[in-house]
Every structure is written in C-alpha cells, then in structure tokens.
mmCIF file of C-alpha atoms and ligand atoms in Angstrom:
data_model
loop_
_atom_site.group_PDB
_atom_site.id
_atom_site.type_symbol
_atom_site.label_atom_id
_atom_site.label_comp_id
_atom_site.label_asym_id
_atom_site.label_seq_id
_atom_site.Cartn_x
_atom_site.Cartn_y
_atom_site.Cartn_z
ATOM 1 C CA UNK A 1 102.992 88.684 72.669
ATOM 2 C CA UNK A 2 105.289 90.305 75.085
ATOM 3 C CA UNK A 3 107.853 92.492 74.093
ATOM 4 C CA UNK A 4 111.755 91.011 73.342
ATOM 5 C CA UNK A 5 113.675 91.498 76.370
ATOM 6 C CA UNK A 6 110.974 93.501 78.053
ATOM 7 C CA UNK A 7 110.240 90.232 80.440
ATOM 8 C CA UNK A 8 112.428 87.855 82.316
ATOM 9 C CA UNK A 9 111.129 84.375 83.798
ATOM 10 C CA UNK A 10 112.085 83.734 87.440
ATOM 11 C CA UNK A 11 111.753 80.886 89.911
ATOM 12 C CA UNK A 12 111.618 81.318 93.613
ATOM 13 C CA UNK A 13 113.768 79.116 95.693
ATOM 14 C CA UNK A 14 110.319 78.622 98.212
ATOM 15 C CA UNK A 15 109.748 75.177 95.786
ATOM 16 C CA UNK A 16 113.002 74.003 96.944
ATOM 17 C CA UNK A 17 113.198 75.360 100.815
ATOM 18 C CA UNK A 18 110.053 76.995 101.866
ATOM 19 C CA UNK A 19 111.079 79.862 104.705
ATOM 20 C CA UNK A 20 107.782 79.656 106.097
ATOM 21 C CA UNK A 21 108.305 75.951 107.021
ATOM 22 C CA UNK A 22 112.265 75.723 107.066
ATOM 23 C CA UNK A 23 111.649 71.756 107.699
ATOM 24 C CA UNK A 24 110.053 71.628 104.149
ATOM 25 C CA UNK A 25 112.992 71.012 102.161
ATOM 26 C CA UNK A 26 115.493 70.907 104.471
ATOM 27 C CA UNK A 27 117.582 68.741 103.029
ATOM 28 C CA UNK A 28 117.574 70.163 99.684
ATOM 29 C CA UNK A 29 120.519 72.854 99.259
ATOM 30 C CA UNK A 30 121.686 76.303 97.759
ATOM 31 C CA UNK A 31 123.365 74.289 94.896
ATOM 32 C CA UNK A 32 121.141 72.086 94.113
ATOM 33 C CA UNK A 33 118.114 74.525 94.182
ATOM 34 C CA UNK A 34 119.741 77.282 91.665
ATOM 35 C CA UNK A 35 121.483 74.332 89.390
ATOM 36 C CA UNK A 36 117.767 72.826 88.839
ATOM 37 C CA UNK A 37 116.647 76.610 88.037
ATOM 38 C CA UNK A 38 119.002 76.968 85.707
ATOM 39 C CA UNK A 39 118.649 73.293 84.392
ATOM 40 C CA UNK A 40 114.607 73.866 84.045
ATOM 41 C CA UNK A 41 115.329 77.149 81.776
ATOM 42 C CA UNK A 42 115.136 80.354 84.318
ATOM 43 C CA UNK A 43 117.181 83.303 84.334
ATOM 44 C CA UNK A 44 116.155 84.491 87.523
ATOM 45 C CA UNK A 45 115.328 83.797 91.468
ATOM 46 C CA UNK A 46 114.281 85.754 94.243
ATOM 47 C CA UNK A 47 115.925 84.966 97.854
ATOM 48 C CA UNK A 48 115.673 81.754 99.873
ATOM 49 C CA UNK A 49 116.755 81.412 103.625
ATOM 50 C CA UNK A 50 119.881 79.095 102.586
ATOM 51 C CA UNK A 51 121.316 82.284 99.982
ATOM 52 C CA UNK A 52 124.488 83.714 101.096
ATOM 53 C CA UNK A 53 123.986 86.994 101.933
ATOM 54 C CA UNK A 54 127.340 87.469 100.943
ATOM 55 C CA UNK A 55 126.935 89.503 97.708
ATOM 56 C CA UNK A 56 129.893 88.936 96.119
ATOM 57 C CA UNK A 57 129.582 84.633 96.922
ATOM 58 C CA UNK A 58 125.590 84.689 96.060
ATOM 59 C CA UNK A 59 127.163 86.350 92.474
ATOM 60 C CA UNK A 60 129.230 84.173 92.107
ATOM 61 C CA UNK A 61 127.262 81.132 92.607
ATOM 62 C CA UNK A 62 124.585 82.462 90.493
ATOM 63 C CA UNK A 63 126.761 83.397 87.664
ATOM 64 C CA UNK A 64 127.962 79.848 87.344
ATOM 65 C CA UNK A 65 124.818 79.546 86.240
ATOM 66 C CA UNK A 66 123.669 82.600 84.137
ATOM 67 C CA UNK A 67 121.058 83.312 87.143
ATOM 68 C CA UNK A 68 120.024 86.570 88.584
ATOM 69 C CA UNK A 69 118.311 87.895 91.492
ATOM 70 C CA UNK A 70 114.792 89.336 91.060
ATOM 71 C CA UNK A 71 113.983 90.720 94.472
ATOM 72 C CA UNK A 72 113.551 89.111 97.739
ATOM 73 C CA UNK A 73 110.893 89.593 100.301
ATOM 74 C CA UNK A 74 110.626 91.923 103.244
ATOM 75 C CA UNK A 75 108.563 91.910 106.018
ATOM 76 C CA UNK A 76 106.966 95.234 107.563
ATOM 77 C CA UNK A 77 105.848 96.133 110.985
ATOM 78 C CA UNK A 78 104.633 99.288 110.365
ATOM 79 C CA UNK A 79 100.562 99.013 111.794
ATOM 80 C CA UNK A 80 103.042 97.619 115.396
ATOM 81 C CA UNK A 81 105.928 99.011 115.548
ATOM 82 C CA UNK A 82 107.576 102.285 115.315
ATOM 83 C CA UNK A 83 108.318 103.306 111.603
ATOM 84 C CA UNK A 84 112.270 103.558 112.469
ATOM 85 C CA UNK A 85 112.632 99.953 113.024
ATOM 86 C CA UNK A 86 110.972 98.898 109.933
ATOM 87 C CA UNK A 87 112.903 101.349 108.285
ATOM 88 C CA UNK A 88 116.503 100.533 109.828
ATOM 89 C CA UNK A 89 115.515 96.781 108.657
ATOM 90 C CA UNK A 90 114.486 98.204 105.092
ATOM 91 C CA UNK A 91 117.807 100.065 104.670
ATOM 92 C CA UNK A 92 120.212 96.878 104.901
ATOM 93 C CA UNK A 93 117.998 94.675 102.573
ATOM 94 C CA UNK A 94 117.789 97.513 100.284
ATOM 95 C CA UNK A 95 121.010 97.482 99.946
ATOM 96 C CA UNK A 96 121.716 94.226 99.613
ATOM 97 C CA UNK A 97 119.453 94.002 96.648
ATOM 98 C CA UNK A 98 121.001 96.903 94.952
ATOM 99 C CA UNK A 99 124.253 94.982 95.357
ATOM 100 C CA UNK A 100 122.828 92.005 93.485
ATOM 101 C CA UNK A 101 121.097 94.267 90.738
ATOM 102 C CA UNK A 102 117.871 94.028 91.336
ATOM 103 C CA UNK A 103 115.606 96.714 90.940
ATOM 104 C CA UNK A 104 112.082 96.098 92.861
ATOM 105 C CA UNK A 105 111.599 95.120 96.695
ATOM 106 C CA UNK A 106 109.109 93.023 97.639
ATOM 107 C CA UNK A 107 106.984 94.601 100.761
ATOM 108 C CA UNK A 108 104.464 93.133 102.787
ATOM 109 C CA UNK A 109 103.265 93.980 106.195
ATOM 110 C CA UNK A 110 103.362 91.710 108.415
ATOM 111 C CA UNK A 111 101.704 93.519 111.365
ATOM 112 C CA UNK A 112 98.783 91.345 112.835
ATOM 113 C CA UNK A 113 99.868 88.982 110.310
ATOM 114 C CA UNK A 114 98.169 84.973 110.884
ATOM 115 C CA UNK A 115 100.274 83.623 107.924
ATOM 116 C CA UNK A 116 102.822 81.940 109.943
ATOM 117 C CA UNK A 117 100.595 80.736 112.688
ATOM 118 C CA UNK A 118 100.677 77.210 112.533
ATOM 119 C CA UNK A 119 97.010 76.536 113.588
ATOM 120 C CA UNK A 120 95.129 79.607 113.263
ATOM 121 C CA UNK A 121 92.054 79.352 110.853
ATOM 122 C CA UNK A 122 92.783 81.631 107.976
ATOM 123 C CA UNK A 123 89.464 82.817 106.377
ATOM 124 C CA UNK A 124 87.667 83.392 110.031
ATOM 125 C CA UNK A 125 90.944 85.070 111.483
ATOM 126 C CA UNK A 126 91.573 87.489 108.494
ATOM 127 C CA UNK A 127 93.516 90.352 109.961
ATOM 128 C CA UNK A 128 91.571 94.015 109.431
ATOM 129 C CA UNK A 129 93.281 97.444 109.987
ATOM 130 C CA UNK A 130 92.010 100.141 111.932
ATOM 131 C CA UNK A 131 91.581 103.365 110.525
ATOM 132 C CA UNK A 132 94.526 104.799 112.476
ATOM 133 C CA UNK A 133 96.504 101.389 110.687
ATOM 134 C CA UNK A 134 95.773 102.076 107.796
ATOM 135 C CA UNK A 135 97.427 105.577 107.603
ATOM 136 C CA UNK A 136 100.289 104.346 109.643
ATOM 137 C CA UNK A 137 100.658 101.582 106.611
ATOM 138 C CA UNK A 138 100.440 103.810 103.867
ATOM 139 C CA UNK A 139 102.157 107.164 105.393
ATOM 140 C CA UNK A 140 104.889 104.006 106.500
ATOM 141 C CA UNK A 141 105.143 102.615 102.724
ATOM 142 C CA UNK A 142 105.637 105.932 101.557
ATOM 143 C CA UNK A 143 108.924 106.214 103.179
ATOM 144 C CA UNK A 144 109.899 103.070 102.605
ATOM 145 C CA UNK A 145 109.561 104.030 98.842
ATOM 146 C CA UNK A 146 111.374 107.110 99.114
ATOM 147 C CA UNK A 147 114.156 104.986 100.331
ATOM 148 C CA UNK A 148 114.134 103.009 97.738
ATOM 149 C CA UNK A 149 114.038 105.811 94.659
ATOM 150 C CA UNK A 150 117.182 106.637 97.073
ATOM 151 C CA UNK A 151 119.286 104.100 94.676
ATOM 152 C CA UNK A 152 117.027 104.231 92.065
ATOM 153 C CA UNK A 153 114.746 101.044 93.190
ATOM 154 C CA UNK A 154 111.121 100.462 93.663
ATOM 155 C CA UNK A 155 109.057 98.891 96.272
ATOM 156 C CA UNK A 156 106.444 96.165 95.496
ATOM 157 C CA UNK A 157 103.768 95.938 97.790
ATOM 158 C CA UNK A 158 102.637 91.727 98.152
ATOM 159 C CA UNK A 159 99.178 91.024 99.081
ATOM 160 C CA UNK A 160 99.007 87.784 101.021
ATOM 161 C CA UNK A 161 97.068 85.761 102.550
ATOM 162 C CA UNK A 162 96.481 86.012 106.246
ATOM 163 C CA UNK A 163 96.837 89.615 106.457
ATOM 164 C CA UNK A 164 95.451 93.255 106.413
ATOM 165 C CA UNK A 165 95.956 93.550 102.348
ATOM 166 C CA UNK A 166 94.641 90.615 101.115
ATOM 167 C CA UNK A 167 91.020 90.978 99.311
ATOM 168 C CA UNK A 168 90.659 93.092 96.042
ATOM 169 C CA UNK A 169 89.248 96.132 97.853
ATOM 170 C CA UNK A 170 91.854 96.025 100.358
ATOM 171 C CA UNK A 171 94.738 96.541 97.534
ATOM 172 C CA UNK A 172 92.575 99.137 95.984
ATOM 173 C CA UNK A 173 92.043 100.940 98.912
ATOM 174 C CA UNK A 174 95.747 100.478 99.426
ATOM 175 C CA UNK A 175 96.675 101.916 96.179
ATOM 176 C CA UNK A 176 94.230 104.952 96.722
ATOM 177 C CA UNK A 177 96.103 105.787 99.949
ATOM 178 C CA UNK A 178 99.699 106.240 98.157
ATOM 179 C CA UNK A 179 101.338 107.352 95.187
ATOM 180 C CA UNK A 180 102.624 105.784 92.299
ATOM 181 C CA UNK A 181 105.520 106.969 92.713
ATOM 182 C CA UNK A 182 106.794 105.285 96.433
ATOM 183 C CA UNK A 183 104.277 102.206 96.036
ATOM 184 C CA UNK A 184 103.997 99.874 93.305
ATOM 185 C CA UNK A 185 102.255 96.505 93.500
ATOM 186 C CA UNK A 186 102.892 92.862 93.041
ATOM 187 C CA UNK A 187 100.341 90.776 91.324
ATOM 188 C CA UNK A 188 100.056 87.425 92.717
ATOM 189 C CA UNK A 189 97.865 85.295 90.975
ATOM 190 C CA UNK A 190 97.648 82.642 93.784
ATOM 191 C CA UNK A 191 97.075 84.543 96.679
ATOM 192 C CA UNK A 192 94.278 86.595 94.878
ATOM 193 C CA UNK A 193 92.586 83.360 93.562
ATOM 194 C CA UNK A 194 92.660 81.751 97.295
ATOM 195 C CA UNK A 195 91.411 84.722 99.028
ATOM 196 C CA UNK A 196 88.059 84.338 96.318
ATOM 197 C CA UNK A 197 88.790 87.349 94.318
ATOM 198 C CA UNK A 198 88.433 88.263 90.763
ATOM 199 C CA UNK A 199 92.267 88.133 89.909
ATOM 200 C CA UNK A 200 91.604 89.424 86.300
ATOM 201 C CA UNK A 201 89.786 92.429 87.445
ATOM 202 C CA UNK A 202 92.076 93.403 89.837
ATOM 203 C CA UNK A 203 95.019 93.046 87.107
ATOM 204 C CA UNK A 204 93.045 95.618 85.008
ATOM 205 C CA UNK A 205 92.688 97.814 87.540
ATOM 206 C CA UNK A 206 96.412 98.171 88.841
ATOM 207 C CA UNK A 207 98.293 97.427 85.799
ATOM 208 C CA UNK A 208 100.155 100.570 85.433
ATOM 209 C CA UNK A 209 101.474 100.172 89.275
ATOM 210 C CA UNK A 210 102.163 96.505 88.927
ATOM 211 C CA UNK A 211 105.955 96.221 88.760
ATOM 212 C CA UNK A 212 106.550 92.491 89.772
ATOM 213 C CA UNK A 213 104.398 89.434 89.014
ATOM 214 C CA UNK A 214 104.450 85.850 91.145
ATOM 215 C CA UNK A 215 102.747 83.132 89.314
ATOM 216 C CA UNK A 216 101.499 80.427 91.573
ATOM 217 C CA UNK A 217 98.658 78.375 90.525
ATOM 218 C CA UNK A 218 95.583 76.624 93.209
ATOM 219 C CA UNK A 219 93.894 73.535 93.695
ATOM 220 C CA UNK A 220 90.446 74.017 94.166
ATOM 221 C CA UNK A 221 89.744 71.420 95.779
ATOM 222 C CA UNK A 222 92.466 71.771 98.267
ATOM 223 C CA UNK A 223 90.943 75.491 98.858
ATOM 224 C CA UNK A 224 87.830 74.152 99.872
ATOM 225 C CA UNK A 225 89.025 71.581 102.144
ATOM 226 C CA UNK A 226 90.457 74.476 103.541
ATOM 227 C CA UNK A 227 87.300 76.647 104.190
ATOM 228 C CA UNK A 228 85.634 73.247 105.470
ATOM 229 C CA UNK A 229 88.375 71.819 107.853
ATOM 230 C CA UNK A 230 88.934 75.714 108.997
ATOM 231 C CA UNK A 231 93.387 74.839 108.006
ATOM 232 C CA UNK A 232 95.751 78.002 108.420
ATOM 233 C CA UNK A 233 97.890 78.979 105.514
ATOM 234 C CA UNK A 234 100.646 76.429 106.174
ATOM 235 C CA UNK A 235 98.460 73.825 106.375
ATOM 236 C CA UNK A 236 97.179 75.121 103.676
ATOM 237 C CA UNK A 237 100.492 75.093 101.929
ATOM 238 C CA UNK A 238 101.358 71.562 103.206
ATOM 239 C CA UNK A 239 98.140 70.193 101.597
ATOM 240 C CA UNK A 240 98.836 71.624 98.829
ATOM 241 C CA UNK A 241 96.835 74.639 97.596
ATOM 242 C CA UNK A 242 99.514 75.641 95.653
ATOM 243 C CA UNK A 243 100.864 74.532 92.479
ATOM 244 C CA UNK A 244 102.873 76.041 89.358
ATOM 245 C CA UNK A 245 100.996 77.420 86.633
ATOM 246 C CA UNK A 246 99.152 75.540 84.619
ATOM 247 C CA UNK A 247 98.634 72.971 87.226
ATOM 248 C CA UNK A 248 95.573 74.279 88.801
ATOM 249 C CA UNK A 249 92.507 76.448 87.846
ATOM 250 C CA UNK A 250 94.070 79.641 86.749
ATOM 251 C CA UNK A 251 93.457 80.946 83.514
ATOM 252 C CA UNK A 252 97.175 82.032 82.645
ATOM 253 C CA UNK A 253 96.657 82.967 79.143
ATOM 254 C CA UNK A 254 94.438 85.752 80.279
ATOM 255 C CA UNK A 255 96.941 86.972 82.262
ATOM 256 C CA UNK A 256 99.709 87.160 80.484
ATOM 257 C CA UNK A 257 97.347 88.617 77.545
ATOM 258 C CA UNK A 258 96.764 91.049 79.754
ATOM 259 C CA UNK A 259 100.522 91.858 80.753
ATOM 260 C CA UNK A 260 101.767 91.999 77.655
ATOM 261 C CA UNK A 261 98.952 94.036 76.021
ATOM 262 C CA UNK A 262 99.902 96.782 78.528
ATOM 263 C CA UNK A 263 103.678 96.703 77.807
ATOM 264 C CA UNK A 264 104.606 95.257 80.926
ATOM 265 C CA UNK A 265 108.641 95.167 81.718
ATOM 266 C CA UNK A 266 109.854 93.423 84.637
ATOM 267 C CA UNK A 267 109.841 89.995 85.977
ATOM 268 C CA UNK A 268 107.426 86.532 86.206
ATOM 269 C CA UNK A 269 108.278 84.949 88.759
ATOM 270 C CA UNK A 270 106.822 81.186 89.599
ATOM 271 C CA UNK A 271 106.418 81.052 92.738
ATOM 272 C CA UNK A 272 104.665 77.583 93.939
ATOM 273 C CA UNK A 273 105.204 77.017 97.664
ATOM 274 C CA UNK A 274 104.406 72.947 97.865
ATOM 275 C CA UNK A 275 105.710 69.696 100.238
ATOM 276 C CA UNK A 276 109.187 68.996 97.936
ATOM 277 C CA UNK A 277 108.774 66.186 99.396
ATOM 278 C CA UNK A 278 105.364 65.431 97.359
ATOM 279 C CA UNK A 279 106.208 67.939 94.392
ATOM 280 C CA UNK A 280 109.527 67.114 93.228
ATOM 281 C CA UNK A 281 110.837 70.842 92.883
ATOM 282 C CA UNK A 282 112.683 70.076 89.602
ATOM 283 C CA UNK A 283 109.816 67.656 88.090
ATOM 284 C CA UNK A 284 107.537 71.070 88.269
ATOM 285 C CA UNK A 285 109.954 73.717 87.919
ATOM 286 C CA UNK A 286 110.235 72.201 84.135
ATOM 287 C CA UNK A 287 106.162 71.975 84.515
ATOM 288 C CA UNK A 288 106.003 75.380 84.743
ATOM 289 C CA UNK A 289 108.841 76.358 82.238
ATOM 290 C CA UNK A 290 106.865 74.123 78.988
ATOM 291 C CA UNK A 291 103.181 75.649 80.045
ATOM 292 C CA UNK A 292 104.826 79.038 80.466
ATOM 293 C CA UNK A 293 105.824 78.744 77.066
ATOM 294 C CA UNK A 294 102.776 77.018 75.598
ATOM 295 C CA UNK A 295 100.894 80.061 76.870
ATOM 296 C CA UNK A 296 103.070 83.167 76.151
ATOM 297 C CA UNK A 297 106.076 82.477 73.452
ATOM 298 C CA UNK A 298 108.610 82.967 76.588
HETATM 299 O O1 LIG B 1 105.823 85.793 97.942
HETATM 300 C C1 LIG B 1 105.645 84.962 98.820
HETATM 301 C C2 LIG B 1 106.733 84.705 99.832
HETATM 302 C C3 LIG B 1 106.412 83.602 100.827
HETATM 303 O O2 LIG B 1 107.271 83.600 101.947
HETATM 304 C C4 LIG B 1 104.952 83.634 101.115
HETATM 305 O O3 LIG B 1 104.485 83.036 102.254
HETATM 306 C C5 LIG B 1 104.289 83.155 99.831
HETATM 307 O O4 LIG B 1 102.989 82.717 99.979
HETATM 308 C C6 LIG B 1 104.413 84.239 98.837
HETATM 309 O O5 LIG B 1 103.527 84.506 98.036
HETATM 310 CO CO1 CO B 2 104.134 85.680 96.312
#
C-alpha cells in the first residue's frame, strides 16, 4: 500500500492533555504521555501545552524514546489583527520546529474563531469571512509560507471546526486564493466529517497540496446530539464526538487507499481529542495503532 519509509505514524499529545481544555488531563504528564506513545507503537507527536519548549530537553526526552516531533499547531490572527503580529508570533514557532526537525507547520486562523468558546452553539454561530477577510487570509498565508520556505519548511493550513475554513467549499475556495507553493493543506478527517462534508471528495480534490494528515474518527450519534442540544465544540469534545480511527463511522480504508495511491510522503497523525478521564489515552492510543494496521500494512 503505501510506500516504505514514505509515511510515519504520529500521535498527538491532545489524548493525553487537551490544550483546549487544560483541566482535561491535567493530571496526566509529559512523561507519561510520550512513554505510552512510544509504548502503543508511534514514532511521532506533535506539541502539547506541558512540552518543554526547550529544544534541546524536548530532544532529549523524546529520544529516550525513539519519538519525533511532527509539527505543532499555530494559531493566526490575520482576518483581526495586523499581519506583523501574526507574523512576529510565526517566526519564533517556526523556529522552534526547525530546531526539532520537523518540516510542516500547522496553520489555522483563528480570527472570529467560536472553537474555544465554552457555550457558543457551533453549527448556528459558524464564523464567515468578508470579502475584504478573505484576501487579508490568503495574501496573510502567503507570507507566512514564504517564511517558512525561509528554512526550507512548509505551512499546513487546518480546517476546523468553529471557524471561517471549515466546510468543503471554504478549503477550496481557500486553496484557489493561494499557491501551492506558500500553502499546503492538512486533511483532517474528523473535522471534515463533523462539519457534514464529503471527506473523500475533498481528499481527491486537494491531494497534491495535502502535506499533513490528522486522523480522528466521530460518533454519530454524539454529532447529532450536538445539532439537537445546539453544544459548542468543547462540549462537543467533552461528550465525545471524537474518537481514534476505527472507533467511529469513518471509512479509513478509503482514505488511506487514497493516500497511498497518490504517493503521499509525510505524516498520519491520530489525533482524537476525548475526556482521558472516560477514554483511557493509552487503552486507545493502542486502539488506534492495531486498526491502523489492520487497514494499511503500517
Ligand atoms: O489539530 C487540532 C488541534 C486542536 O487544538 C484542535 O482543537 C483539534 O480539534 C484539532 O484538530
Ligand atoms: Co486536527
């Protein structure tokens, strides 16, 4: 199926500690979190808010346990605030990932963002751009990209929930309005699949700009509880919409069918955001790792 070495599995630390809700998993720690990654069979992670941001102590404590860093996720301003401040943000964790090796960085703007608004209903209080947001996104992204191919990275642009790029027209649109090469996407199956959105199609349609890939899985059911009881994405999260691949509705085979026909290189990265207190982190970290390999040879 996919080609030797041309994929790597990662697991995000958001199981473990979500930095949405810092109380959720609280009492689980740095240790602990990359130990079960390794444990469950990962070679990756992307960033949590209990990391070191030391480079050379995050290294080390990963090594310990053959782990790497994927990426880690940035938040944008650049529909609210002026394009410098983004950018001045953008600069240090640039180089902080470049420091740890990796070579994508996740984007996603978080101007007139709902997803961390604790009670704010997320389907009727989508977020839309204006037309004068829209260029201010993509002319924004742009440079933001052309920082990036400064050391040789690549920005990943993460459609979410909650926000201005979230349906499958938004992300086209998106794509339309910059260039392949400043603005690459992430796929994320969950967020696609909860927003109501054809998640195959849209991986057809982008996969030569899709550079990074987060597999989270839904609950159907949960999703519609959502849509009745009018819940905001972390209550959606705390009910759990969310689960690891092969736990929910998502046809994964497809998907990685898919990937691999078109010679995607890069990472996988499960990324399951659930109560650890409900979802023992390890219990489906090693969930995910058996289906994952059930459905693709990895
Ligand atoms: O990539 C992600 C990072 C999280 O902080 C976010 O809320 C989650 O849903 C996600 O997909
Ligand atoms: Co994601």
């Amino acid at each position: 199926m996919f080609k030797e070495h041309a994929v790597k599995l990662a697991i995000a630390p958001i199981a473990w500690t979500n930095d949405d809700m810092p109380e959720l998993g609280g009492e689980n720690t740095f240790e602990q979190c990359i130990s079960e990654m390794a444990l469950a069979g990962f070679q990756g992670s992307e960033v949590g808010n209990k990391y070191p941001r030391d480079p050379a102590a995050l290294r080390q404590a990963l090594s310990l346990r053959q782990l790497e860093i994927a990426s880690a996720w940035f938040s944008a301003f650049l529909t609210t605030e002026p394009y410098q401040a983004t950018a001045e943000a953008f600069l240090k964790h640039r180089d902080f990932l470049w420091e740890m090796g990796a070579k994508v960085i996740v984007v996603s703007e978080q101007g007139k963002s709902i997803q961390g608004q604790m009670t704010t209903p997320l389907f009727a209080e989508k977020p839309e751009f204006t037309e004068e947001e829209w260029i201010r996104l993509a002319d924004g992204l742009g440079g933001l990209g052309r920082l990036a191919a400064e050391k040789g990275m690549s920005i990943v642009y993460h459609h979410h929930m909650g926000t201005g790029i979230q349906t499958a027209a938004e992300i086209t649109r998106l794509m339309e309005m910059t260039v392949p090469e400043e603005v690459s996407l992430l796929f994320d199956t969950g967020h696609l699949a909860f927003s109501g959105e054809d998640y195959l199609e849209v991986l057809r349609s982008h996969l030569p700009r899709i550079k990074h890939v987060h597999l989270k899985d839904i609950r159907p059911e949960i999703v519609d509880l959502v849509k009745q009881e009018k819940l905001s994405f972390l209550q959606a999260v705390k009910a759990g919409a969310f689960t690891v691949p092969g736990d929910g509705c998502l046809l994964f085979g497809d998907v990685f069918a898919l990937l691999a026909a078109s010679d995607y290189t890069g990472w996988l990265v499960v990324e399951a955001e659930q109560d650890p207190a409900v979802a023992n982190p390890l219990e489906y970290a090693l969930k995910a790792r058996r289906y994952i390999k059930e459905r693709s040879g990895l």
